Amino acid sequence: MEISGIVSAIVIGAFIGVLGRLVVPGRQHVGVVMTVVIGIVAAFVGALISHPLGLYDTKGITWLVWVVQIVLAALGIAWYDRRKRR
């Protein structure tokens, strides 16, 4: 992976984190930096999960990959919020 791919993955991951936070109902006690970190991790893991499933084999935008990444980000944010409250 080239540096441009890594930078774009970080930017997309930040966006995924914000979308994942919007999906989780209620108020979350998760900071902006942690939201971005969770989004980046969700973007990478979502890409790793989606590739073997063949979700990249589409023409145009890979919407299903985005859905997988956003769901993973939402789960990560919900998990981190519950962990932090304890």
JSON list of N, CA, C and O in Angstrom, two decimals, residues 21 27-35 38 76-86:
[
{"chain": "A", "resi": 21, "resn": "ARG", "atom": "N", "xyz": [-20.88, 7.03, 14.44]},
{"chain": "A", "resi": 21, "resn": "ARG", "atom": "CA", "xyz": [-21.37, 7.69, 15.66]},
{"chain": "A", "resi": 21, "resn": "ARG", "atom": "C", "xyz": [-22.79, 8.20, 15.47]},
{"chain": "A", "resi": 21, "resn": "ARG", "atom": "O", "xyz": [-23.59, 8.19, 16.41]},
{"chain": "A", "resi": 27, "resn": "ARG", "atom": "N", "xyz": [-26.81, 9.64, 23.31]},
{"chain": "A", "resi": 27, "resn": "ARG", "atom": "CA", "xyz": [-25.58, 10.41, 23.43]},
{"chain": "A", "resi": 27, "resn": "ARG", "atom": "C", "xyz": [-24.43, 9.48, 23.80]},
{"chain": "A", "resi": 27, "resn": "ARG", "atom": "O", "xyz": [-24.56, 8.62, 24.69]},
{"chain": "A", "resi": 28, "resn": "GLN", "atom": "N", "xyz": [-23.32, 9.66, 23.13]},
{"chain": "A", "resi": 28, "resn": "GLN", "atom": "CA", "xyz": [-22.14, 8.86, 23.42]},
{"chain": "A", "resi": 28, "resn": "GLN", "atom": "C", "xyz": [-21.11, 9.75, 24.12]},
{"chain": "A", "resi": 28, "resn": "GLN", "atom": "O", "xyz": [-20.97, 10.91, 23.79]},
{"chain": "A", "resi": 29, "resn": "HIS", "atom": "N", "xyz": [-20.39, 9.16, 25.06]},
{"chain": "A", "resi": 29, "resn": "HIS", "atom": "CA", "xyz": [-19.32, 9.87, 25.75]},
{"chain": "A", "resi": 29, "resn": "HIS", "atom": "C", "xyz": [-17.98, 9.45, 25.15]},
{"chain": "A", "resi": 29, "resn": "HIS", "atom": "O", "xyz": [-17.13, 8.91, 25.84]},
{"chain": "A", "resi": 30, "resn": "VAL", "atom": "N", "xyz": [-17.86, 9.69, 23.86]},
{"chain": "A", "resi": 30, "resn": "VAL", "atom": "CA", "xyz": [-16.66, 9.34, 23.13]},
{"chain": "A", "resi": 30, "resn": "VAL", "atom": "C", "xyz": [-16.14, 10.62, 22.48]},
{"chain": "A", "resi": 30, "resn": "VAL", "atom": "O", "xyz": [-16.90, 11.33, 21.82]},
{"chain": "A", "resi": 31, "resn": "GLY", "atom": "N", "xyz": [-14.87, 10.91, 22.68]},
{"chain": "A", "resi": 31, "resn": "GLY", "atom": "CA", "xyz": [-14.30, 12.12, 22.12]},
{"chain": "A", "resi": 31, "resn": "GLY", "atom": "C", "xyz": [-14.11, 12.04, 20.61]},
{"chain": "A", "resi": 31, "resn": "GLY", "atom": "O", "xyz": [-14.23, 10.98, 19.99]},
{"chain": "A", "resi": 32, "resn": "VAL", "atom": "N", "xyz": [-13.78, 13.18, 20.04]},
{"chain": "A", "resi": 32, "resn": "VAL", "atom": "CA", "xyz": [-13.60, 13.26, 18.59]},
{"chain": "A", "resi": 32, "resn": "VAL", "atom": "C", "xyz": [-12.41, 12.41, 18.14]},
{"chain": "A", "resi": 32, "resn": "VAL", "atom": "O", "xyz": [-12.50, 11.69, 17.14]},
{"chain": "A", "resi": 33, "resn": "VAL", "atom": "N", "xyz": [-11.32, 12.48, 18.88]},
{"chain": "A", "resi": 33, "resn": "VAL", "atom": "CA", "xyz": [-10.12, 11.73, 18.48]},
{"chain": "A", "resi": 33, "resn": "VAL", "atom": "C", "xyz": [-10.40, 10.23, 18.52]},
{"chain": "A", "resi": 33, "resn": "VAL", "atom": "O", "xyz": [-10.04, 9.50, 17.59]},
{"chain": "A", "resi": 34, "resn": "MET", "atom": "N", "xyz": [-11.09, 9.78, 19.56]},
{"chain": "A", "resi": 34, "resn": "MET", "atom": "CA", "xyz": [-11.39, 8.34, 19.65]},
{"chain": "A", "resi": 34, "resn": "MET", "atom": "C", "xyz": [-12.39, 7.92, 18.58]},
{"chain": "A", "resi": 34, "resn": "MET", "atom": "O", "xyz": [-12.30, 6.81, 18.06]},
{"chain": "A", "resi": 35, "resn": "THR", "atom": "N", "xyz": [-13.31, 8.82, 18.23]},
{"chain": "A", "resi": 35, "resn": "THR", "atom": "CA", "xyz": [-14.25, 8.53, 17.15]},
{"chain": "A", "resi": 35, "resn": "THR", "atom": "C", "xyz": [-13.50, 8.30, 15.84]},
{"chain": "A", "resi": 35, "resn": "THR", "atom": "O", "xyz": [-13.79, 7.38, 15.08]},
{"chain": "A", "resi": 38, "resn": "ILE", "atom": "N", "xyz": [-11.52, 4.94, 16.06]},
{"chain": "A", "resi": 38, "resn": "ILE", "atom": "CA", "xyz": [-12.42, 3.81, 15.87]},
{"chain": "A", "resi": 38, "resn": "ILE", "atom": "C", "xyz": [-12.86, 3.72, 14.40]},
{"chain": "A", "resi": 38, "resn": "ILE", "atom": "O", "xyz": [-12.95, 2.63, 13.84]},
{"chain": "A", "resi": 76, "resn": "GLY", "atom": "N", "xyz": [-18.13, -0.43, 17.30]},
{"chain": "A", "resi": 76, "resn": "GLY", "atom": "CA", "xyz": [-16.94, -0.02, 18.04]},
{"chain": "A", "resi": 76, "resn": "GLY", "atom": "C", "xyz": [-17.22, 1.16, 18.97]},
{"chain": "A", "resi": 76, "resn": "GLY", "atom": "O", "xyz": [-16.76, 1.18, 20.12]},
{"chain": "A", "resi": 77, "resn": "ILE", "atom": "N", "xyz": [-17.97, 2.13, 18.49]},
{"chain": "A", "resi": 77, "resn": "ILE", "atom": "CA", "xyz": [-18.28, 3.29, 19.31]},
{"chain": "A", "resi": 77, "resn": "ILE", "atom": "C", "xyz": [-19.20, 2.90, 20.46]},
{"chain": "A", "resi": 77, "resn": "ILE", "atom": "O", "xyz": [-19.00, 3.34, 21.60]},
{"chain": "A", "resi": 78, "resn": "ALA", "atom": "N", "xyz": [-20.20, 2.08, 20.20]},
{"chain": "A", "resi": 78, "resn": "ALA", "atom": "CA", "xyz": [-21.10, 1.63, 21.26]},
{"chain": "A", "resi": 78, "resn": "ALA", "atom": "C", "xyz": [-20.33, 0.83, 22.31]},
{"chain": "A", "resi": 78, "resn": "ALA", "atom": "O", "xyz": [-20.54, 1.00, 23.51]},
{"chain": "A", "resi": 79, "resn": "TRP", "atom": "N", "xyz": [-19.44, -0.05, 21.87]},
{"chain": "A", "resi": 79, "resn": "TRP", "atom": "CA", "xyz": [-18.64, -0.85, 22.79]},
{"chain": "A", "resi": 79, "resn": "TRP", "atom": "C", "xyz": [-17.74, 0.04, 23.63]},
{"chain": "A", "resi": 79, "resn": "TRP", "atom": "O", "xyz": [-17.65, -0.12, 24.85]},
{"chain": "A", "resi": 80, "resn": "TYR", "atom": "N", "xyz": [-17.07, 0.99, 22.99]},
{"chain": "A", "resi": 80, "resn": "TYR", "atom": "CA", "xyz": [-16.15, 1.88, 23.72]},
{"chain": "A", "resi": 80, "resn": "TYR", "atom": "C", "xyz": [-16.92, 2.75, 24.71]},
{"chain": "A", "resi": 80, "resn": "TYR", "atom": "O", "xyz": [-16.47, 2.97, 25.83]},
{"chain": "A", "resi": 81, "resn": "ASP", "atom": "N", "xyz": [-18.09, 3.22, 24.33]},
{"chain": "A", "resi": 81, "resn": "ASP", "atom": "CA", "xyz": [-18.90, 4.05, 25.22]},
{"chain": "A", "resi": 81, "resn": "ASP", "atom": "C", "xyz": [-19.31, 3.26, 26.46]},
{"chain": "A", "resi": 81, "resn": "ASP", "atom": "O", "xyz": [-19.23, 3.76, 27.58]},
{"chain": "A", "resi": 82, "resn": "ARG", "atom": "N", "xyz": [-19.76, 2.03, 26.27]},
{"chain": "A", "resi": 82, "resn": "ARG", "atom": "CA", "xyz": [-20.15, 1.21, 27.41]},
{"chain": "A", "resi": 82, "resn": "ARG", "atom": "C", "xyz": [-18.95, 0.88, 28.30]},
{"chain": "A", "resi": 82, "resn": "ARG", "atom": "O", "xyz": [-19.06, 0.86, 29.52]},
{"chain": "A", "resi": 83, "resn": "ARG", "atom": "N", "xyz": [-17.82, 0.61, 27.68]},
{"chain": "A", "resi": 83, "resn": "ARG", "atom": "CA", "xyz": [-16.61, 0.30, 28.43]},
{"chain": "A", "resi": 83, "resn": "ARG", "atom": "C", "xyz": [-16.17, 1.50, 29.25]},
{"chain": "A", "resi": 83, "resn": "ARG", "atom": "O", "xyz": [-15.73, 1.36, 30.39]},
{"chain": "A", "resi": 84, "resn": "LYS", "atom": "N", "xyz": [-16.28, 2.67, 28.67]},
{"chain": "A", "resi": 84, "resn": "LYS", "atom": "CA", "xyz": [-15.84, 3.89, 29.34]},
{"chain": "A", "resi": 84, "resn": "LYS", "atom": "C", "xyz": [-16.75, 4.25, 30.52]},
{"chain": "A", "resi": 84, "resn": "LYS", "atom": "O", "xyz": [-16.30, 4.79, 31.51]},
{"chain": "A", "resi": 85, "resn": "ARG", "atom": "N", "xyz": [-18.04, 3.93, 30.42]},
{"chain": "A", "resi": 85, "resn": "ARG", "atom": "CA", "xyz": [-18.98, 4.26, 31.49]},
{"chain": "A", "resi": 85, "resn": "ARG", "atom": "C", "xyz": [-18.78, 3.42, 32.73]},
{"chain": "A", "resi": 85, "resn": "ARG", "atom": "O", "xyz": [-19.13, 3.81, 33.81]},
{"chain": "A", "resi": 86, "resn": "ARG", "atom": "N", "xyz": [-18.20, 2.24, 32.58]},
{"chain": "A", "resi": 86, "resn": "ARG", "atom": "CA", "xyz": [-17.98, 1.36, 33.75]},
{"chain": "A", "resi": 86, "resn": "ARG", "atom": "C", "xyz": [-16.87, 1.82, 34.61]},
{"chain": "A", "resi": 86, "resn": "ARG", "atom": "O", "xyz": [-16.02, 2.40, 34.65]}
]
